[in-house]
Amino acid sequence: MMFVYIILVSSLLMPLADVAAAGFRFVSGWEALRAFGQKIQYNPPQDITSWASWKSALPTSVSGYPINNLQVVCSDSMAACSATNSDSPKHYTYTTTVTVAPIVLRSVICRSGNANPCSFTLVYAERFQ
């Protein structure tokens, strides 16, 4: 019985726990991005060609996840808004980084192209106009 228990834990339960923990981290990171999107959805910049002061007033992290690469982009081409590019629709784009720490499935789960292979970048875009 002890032998069967050790085999079950090492070959089934621990890899399943790695997948579940990674899934929870991804969902938590996505929820942080969505919460940030809801915050900025109701507080858009007054002038899309000069939004640096608006950006500096926003939080830099949500629920422990850093918010990176915040941009206001215009048109369906998703080019940065400027004085020459103010086409609709307008979107926010931003990213965050999720780091997982698998125990057993490290070679399977950690395959990102980032400097840390266990670190993944989530990209989020929200339309506001």
CSV table of N, CA and C in Angstrom, one decimal, residues 23-33 62-63 65 98 122:
chain,number,residue,atom,x,y,z
A,23,GLY,N,-2.0,27.3,-13.3
A,23,GLY,CA,-3.4,27.9,-13.8
A,23,GLY,C,-3.9,28.9,-12.9
A,24,PHE,N,-3.8,28.8,-11.6
A,24,PHE,CA,-4.2,29.8,-10.6
A,24,PHE,C,-3.4,31.1,-10.8
A,25,ARG,N,-2.1,31.0,-11.0
A,25,ARG,CA,-1.3,32.2,-11.3
A,25,ARG,C,-1.7,32.9,-12.5
A,26,PHE,N,-2.0,32.2,-13.6
A,26,PHE,CA,-2.4,32.8,-14.8
A,26,PHE,C,-3.8,33.5,-14.7
A,27,VAL,N,-4.7,32.8,-14.0
A,27,VAL,CA,-6.0,33.4,-13.8
A,27,VAL,C,-5.9,34.6,-12.9
A,28,SER,N,-5.1,34.6,-11.9
A,28,SER,CA,-4.9,35.7,-11.0
A,28,SER,C,-4.3,36.9,-11.8
A,29,GLY,N,-3.3,36.6,-12.6
A,29,GLY,CA,-2.7,37.7,-13.4
A,29,GLY,C,-3.7,38.3,-14.4
A,30,TRP,N,-4.5,37.5,-15.0
A,30,TRP,CA,-5.5,37.9,-15.9
A,30,TRP,C,-6.6,38.8,-15.2
A,31,GLU,N,-6.9,38.4,-14.0
A,31,GLU,CA,-7.9,39.2,-13.2
A,31,GLU,C,-7.3,40.5,-12.8
A,32,ALA,N,-6.0,40.6,-12.6
A,32,ALA,CA,-5.4,41.8,-12.2
A,32,ALA,C,-5.4,42.8,-13.5
A,33,LEU,N,-5.1,42.2,-14.6
A,33,LEU,CA,-5.2,43.0,-15.9
A,33,LEU,C,-6.6,43.5,-16.1
A,62,VAL,N,-1.2,46.0,-9.7
A,62,VAL,CA,-2.6,45.7,-9.3
A,62,VAL,C,-2.5,44.3,-8.7
A,63,SER,N,-2.9,44.1,-7.5
A,63,SER,CA,-2.8,42.8,-6.8
A,63,SER,C,-1.5,42.1,-6.9
A,65,TYR,N,0.7,42.4,-9.2
A,65,TYR,CA,1.2,42.2,-10.6
A,65,TYR,C,1.6,43.6,-11.2
A,98,VAL,N,3.7,37.1,-15.3
A,98,VAL,CA,3.3,36.0,-14.4
A,98,VAL,C,4.5,35.0,-14.3
A,122,LEU,N,1.6,38.5,-20.1
A,122,LEU,CA,0.2,38.5,-20.5
A,122,LEU,C,-0.1,39.9,-21.1
